[in-house]
Amino acid sequence: DAGVTQSPTHLIKTRGQQVTLRCSPKSGHDTVSWYQQALGQGPQFIFQYYEEEERQRGNFPDRFSGHQFPNYSSELNVNALLLGDSALYLCASSLVIANTGELFFGEGSRLTVL
Amino acid sequence: AQSVTQLDSQVPVFEEAPVELRCNYSSSVSVYLFWYVQYPNQGLQLLLKYLSGSTLVKGINGFEAEFNKSQTSFHLRKPSVHISDTAEYFCAVSEIPTDKLIFGTGTRLQVFP
């Protein structure tokens, strides 16, 4: 049973560029959430997708956008990258009907913006 | 809005000693409570969760936590730590019935031989 998988694991971009991060949820899960973890900080909620729609959104600018596909996988897109976007981006999956609040996390994509 | 405060940014402890990592939360509604562990260069792994019922919750790797509603706390404990417990520990809350987690800033547990 595959857990949550994310790609790429590491990437380096320059200011102003755009980046796309990918996530495959745990088998059987239908909801995907994205978190940003800056160095030395706790993860911050970006948004959540369910049934291919953005279900909830945290306090992040519109430069951060996402998508969920029919197979429940998801992408996180960040436009016009800033130095402050350097962070570990974590994807988490869950099953909406479980209603336990429990999330299963991937190992993250570490983005460095130069 | 909810918030989580982890009172200690770092906790050094010797192997086989007991440890307590403190967590307080603030919320105007009912919440679920969680502790996650993050090993270096890895994602987050669930240690334990409180949804309802008994206020003493047991998790993996010998950890347990106690929910105290009056003090709005959810402290994590282990009676005897191992070197392998060295990691970052995060307390988190989610407002019922959503599964959006609000995390604390983390506590670095460093176990010395």
Tab-separated table of C-alpha atoms in Angstrom:
chain	number	residue	atom	x	y	z
A	1	ASP	CA	0.000	0.000	0.000
A	2	ALA	CA	1.774	3.092	-1.264
A	3	GLY	CA	1.729	6.083	0.986
A	4	VAL	CA	1.718	9.706	-0.124
A	5	THR	CA	4.317	10.345	-2.814
A	6	GLN	CA	5.646	13.726	-3.880
A	7	SER	CA	7.861	14.914	-6.708
A	8	PRO	CA	10.362	16.348	-7.173
A	9	THR	CA	12.126	15.902	-3.840
A	10	HIS	CA	14.409	18.892	-4.348
A	11	LEU	CA	14.477	21.760	-6.793
A	12	ILE	CA	16.145	25.125	-7.243
A	13	LYS	CA	14.507	28.080	-8.966
A	14	THR	CA	15.276	31.756	-9.367
A	15	ARG	CA	13.110	34.706	-8.395
A	16	GLY	CA	10.248	35.344	-10.784
A	17	GLN	CA	10.099	31.791	-12.091
A	18	GLN	CA	7.183	29.416	-11.753
A	19	VAL	CA	7.174	25.972	-10.148
A	20	THR	CA	4.859	22.951	-10.175
A	21	LEU	CA	4.935	20.330	-7.421
A	22	ARG	CA	3.121	17.021	-7.660
A	23	CYS	CA	1.452	14.708	-5.169
A	24	SER	CA	-0.152	11.273	-5.298
A	25	PRO	CA	-2.352	10.541	-2.277
A	26	LYS	CA	-2.387	7.378	-0.227
A	27	SER	CA	-4.412	4.626	-1.881
A	28	GLY	CA	-8.114	5.050	-1.100
A	29	HIS	CA	-7.859	8.704	-0.090
A	30	ASP	CA	-9.857	11.387	-1.885
A	31	THR	CA	-8.686	14.634	-0.295
A	32	VAL	CA	-5.342	16.368	-0.721
A	33	SER	CA	-3.987	19.223	1.378
A	34	TRP	CA	-0.836	21.273	0.848
A	35	TYR	CA	1.321	22.814	3.564
A	36	GLN	CA	4.349	25.096	3.488
A	37	GLN	CA	7.037	24.525	6.135
A	38	ALA	CA	9.646	27.266	6.331
A	39	LEU	CA	12.933	26.451	8.031
A	40	GLY	CA	12.476	26.147	11.786
A	41	GLN	CA	8.711	26.604	11.614
A	42	GLY	CA	5.627	24.441	11.790
A	43	PRO	CA	3.723	23.636	8.602
A	44	GLN	CA	1.290	26.302	7.390
A	45	PHE	CA	-1.925	25.313	5.592
A	46	ILE	CA	-2.052	26.466	1.961
A	47	PHE	CA	-5.223	24.816	0.616
A	48	GLN	CA	-7.187	21.602	0.327
A	49	TYR	CA	-8.754	19.877	-2.660
A	50	TYR	CA	-11.696	17.500	-2.750
A	51	GLU	CA	-13.666	16.362	-5.805
A	52	GLU	CA	-11.356	18.470	-7.978
A	53	GLU	CA	-12.436	21.670	-6.212
A	54	GLU	CA	-10.588	23.893	-3.739
A	55	ARG	CA	-12.410	23.186	-0.509
A	56	GLN	CA	-10.515	25.352	1.967
A	57	ARG	CA	-7.741	27.924	1.648
A	58	GLY	CA	-5.248	29.357	4.088
A	59	ASN	CA	-3.742	32.820	4.138
A	60	PHE	CA	-1.632	32.547	0.997
A	61	PRO	CA	-1.637	34.903	-2.018
A	62	ASP	CA	-3.149	34.045	-5.382
A	63	ARG	CA	0.342	33.225	-6.677
A	64	PHE	CA	-0.296	29.871	-5.031
A	65	SER	CA	-2.757	27.763	-6.995
A	66	GLY	CA	-3.585	24.127	-7.257
A	67	HIS	CA	-5.401	21.433	-9.074
A	68	GLN	CA	-6.793	18.004	-8.343
A	69	PHE	CA	-7.198	15.404	-11.048
A	70	PRO	CA	-9.893	12.706	-11.400
A	71	ASN	CA	-7.467	10.109	-9.993
A	72	TYR	CA	-7.186	12.312	-6.842
A	73	SER	CA	-3.574	13.328	-7.502
A	74	SER	CA	-2.788	16.990	-7.130
A	75	GLU	CA	-0.467	19.771	-8.217
A	76	LEU	CA	0.668	22.897	-6.430
A	77	ASN	CA	1.712	25.809	-8.642
A	78	VAL	CA	3.555	28.880	-7.452
A	79	ASN	CA	4.029	31.826	-9.810
A	80	ALA	CA	6.415	34.776	-9.607
A	81	LEU	CA	8.608	33.080	-7.033
A	82	LEU	CA	10.009	35.122	-4.168
A	83	LEU	CA	12.981	34.355	-1.956
A	84	GLY	CA	10.503	33.847	0.891
A	85	ASP	CA	8.872	30.969	-0.957
A	86	SER	CA	11.892	28.810	-0.130
A	87	ALA	CA	10.504	26.034	2.045
A	88	LEU	CA	9.564	22.389	2.343
A	89	TYR	CA	6.196	21.840	0.682
A	90	LEU	CA	4.250	18.987	2.201
A	91	CYS	CA	1.334	17.166	0.682
A	92	ALA	CA	-1.106	15.326	2.914
A	93	SER	CA	-4.011	13.068	2.050
A	94	SER	CA	-7.131	11.991	3.894
A	95	LEU	CA	-10.509	10.387	3.406
A	96	VAL	CA	-13.312	12.881	3.784
A	97	ILE	CA	-15.884	10.443	5.153
A	98	ALA	CA	-13.519	9.330	7.904
A	99	ASN	CA	-13.964	12.742	9.535
A	100	THR	CA	-11.130	12.168	11.981
A	101	GLY	CA	-8.913	15.045	10.962
A	102	GLU	CA	-6.037	12.595	10.519
A	103	LEU	CA	-3.704	13.401	7.646
A	104	PHE	CA	-1.041	11.222	6.038
A	105	PHE	CA	1.978	13.219	4.892
A	106	GLY	CA	4.479	12.745	2.117
A	107	GLU	CA	8.165	13.448	2.573
A	108	GLY	CA	7.899	16.813	0.883
A	109	SER	CA	9.415	18.806	-1.934
A	110	ARG	CA	12.188	21.144	-0.857
A	111	LEU	CA	12.137	24.332	-2.916
A	112	THR	CA	15.054	26.752	-2.900
A	113	VAL	CA	14.569	30.133	-4.554
A	114	LEU	CA	17.752	32.040	-5.432
B	1	ALA	CA	-9.586	30.959	14.948
B	2	GLN	CA	-7.442	28.326	16.529
B	3	SER	CA	-3.836	28.618	17.625
B	4	VAL	CA	-1.264	26.274	19.094
B	5	THR	CA	1.594	27.150	21.433
B	6	GLN	CA	4.459	24.797	22.063
B	7	LEU	CA	6.113	26.189	25.117
B	8	ASP	CA	9.587	24.753	24.586
B	9	SER	CA	11.532	25.151	21.354
B	10	GLN	CA	14.193	22.664	22.483
B	11	VAL	CA	14.206	19.921	25.106
B	12	PRO	CA	17.525	18.193	25.871
B	13	VAL	CA	17.313	14.964	27.856
B	14	PHE	CA	19.494	11.966	28.646
B	15	GLU	CA	18.652	8.519	27.359
B	16	GLU	CA	16.220	6.527	29.553
B	17	ALA	CA	15.008	9.683	31.303
B	18	PRO	CA	11.341	10.712	31.173
B	19	VAL	CA	10.274	13.615	29.004
B	20	GLU	CA	7.288	15.933	28.649
B	21	LEU	CA	6.691	18.182	25.645
B	22	ARG	CA	4.151	20.872	26.365
B	23	CYS	CA	1.350	22.055	24.107
B	24	ASN	CA	-1.440	24.559	24.730
B	25	TYR	CA	-4.148	25.464	22.269
B	26	SER	CA	-6.783	28.110	21.824
B	27	SER	CA	-10.114	27.571	20.110
B	28	SER	CA	-13.698	28.744	20.471
B	29	VAL	CA	-15.060	25.455	19.133
B	30	SER	CA	-14.452	21.767	19.673
B	31	VAL	CA	-11.229	20.453	18.213
B	32	TYR	CA	-9.328	17.307	17.472
B	33	LEU	CA	-5.755	17.221	18.793
B	34	PHE	CA	-2.670	15.593	17.321
B	35	TRP	CA	1.038	15.068	17.857
B	36	TYR	CA	3.238	14.496	14.818
B	37	VAL	CA	6.952	13.633	14.692
B	38	GLN	CA	9.360	14.734	11.967
B	39	TYR	CA	12.730	13.024	11.582
B	40	PRO	CA	15.468	14.853	9.642
B	41	ASN	CA	14.704	15.253	5.951
B	42	GLN	CA	11.407	13.429	6.262
B	43	GLY	CA	7.710	14.244	6.306
B	44	LEU	CA	5.415	14.133	9.309
B	45	GLN	CA	4.358	10.920	11.010
B	46	LEU	CA	1.350	10.733	13.307
B	47	LEU	CA	2.261	9.806	16.898
B	48	LEU	CA	-1.192	9.974	18.445
B	49	LYS	CA	-4.541	11.735	18.286
B	50	TYR	CA	-7.383	12.760	20.559
B	51	LEU	CA	-10.831	12.731	19.002
B	52	SER	CA	-13.104	12.034	21.964
B	53	GLY	CA	-13.500	9.746	24.960
B	54	SER	CA	-10.677	8.944	27.357
B	55	THR	CA	-8.449	11.941	27.939
B	56	LEU	CA	-5.326	9.770	28.120
B	57	VAL	CA	-4.259	8.772	24.651
B	58	LYS	CA	-1.573	6.225	23.841
B	59	GLY	CA	0.386	6.379	20.615
B	60	ILE	CA	3.246	4.719	18.822
B	61	ASN	CA	6.797	4.307	20.145
B	62	GLY	CA	5.676	4.426	23.794
B	63	PHE	CA	4.371	8.007	23.693
B	64	GLU	CA	1.188	9.136	25.400
B	65	ALA	CA	-0.630	12.431	25.819
B	66	GLU	CA	-3.301	13.778	28.109
B	67	PHE	CA	-6.066	16.116	27.007
B	68	ASN	CA	-6.959	18.703	29.649
B	69	LYS	CA	-9.950	20.731	28.520
B	70	SER	CA	-9.948	23.156	31.435
B	71	GLN	CA	-6.300	24.050	30.847
B	72	THR	CA	-6.587	23.696	27.064
B	73	SER	CA	-3.467	21.556	27.047
B	74	PHE	CA	-2.347	18.381	25.313
B	75	HIS	CA	1.088	17.526	26.697
B	76	LEU	CA	3.119	14.664	25.252
B	77	ARG	CA	5.004	12.293	27.552
B	78	LYS	CA	7.291	9.312	27.416
B	79	PRO	CA	8.557	7.548	30.562
B	80	SER	CA	11.929	6.540	29.084
B	81	VAL	CA	13.391	8.012	25.912
B	82	HIS	CA	15.802	6.468	23.425
B	83	ILE	CA	18.428	8.024	21.206
B	84	SER	CA	16.147	7.229	18.263
B	85	ASP	CA	13.491	9.609	19.675
B	86	THR	CA	15.650	12.571	18.658
B	87	ALA	CA	13.425	14.516	16.263
B	88	GLU	CA	11.121	17.521	15.885
B	89	TYR	CA	7.699	17.154	17.471
B	90	PHE	CA	4.651	19.144	16.378
B	91	CYS	CA	1.378	19.619	18.184
B	92	ALA	CA	-1.633	20.358	15.964
B	93	VAL	CA	-5.351	21.051	16.226
B	94	SER	CA	-8.182	20.817	13.754
B	95	GLU	CA	-11.588	22.338	14.108
B	96	ILE	CA	-14.328	19.737	14.040
B	97	PRO	CA	-15.484	18.679	11.440
B	98	THR	CA	-12.761	19.980	9.106
B	99	ASP	CA	-9.368	18.330	8.621
B	100	LYS	CA	-7.393	21.555	8.262
B	101	LEU	CA	-4.524	21.328	10.750
B	102	ILE	CA	-3.061	24.265	12.653
B	103	PHE	CA	0.444	23.449	13.841
B	104	GLY	CA	2.611	24.756	16.610
B	105	THR	CA	6.162	25.870	15.917
B	106	GLY	CA	7.622	22.560	17.040
B	107	THR	CA	9.808	21.241	19.855
B	108	ARG	CA	13.210	19.809	19.099
B	109	LEU	CA	13.804	16.769	21.344
B	110	GLN	CA	17.505	15.961	21.636
B	111	VAL	CA	18.334	12.726	23.450
B	112	PHE	CA	21.923	12.347	24.706
B	113	PRO	CA	23.651	9.064	25.614
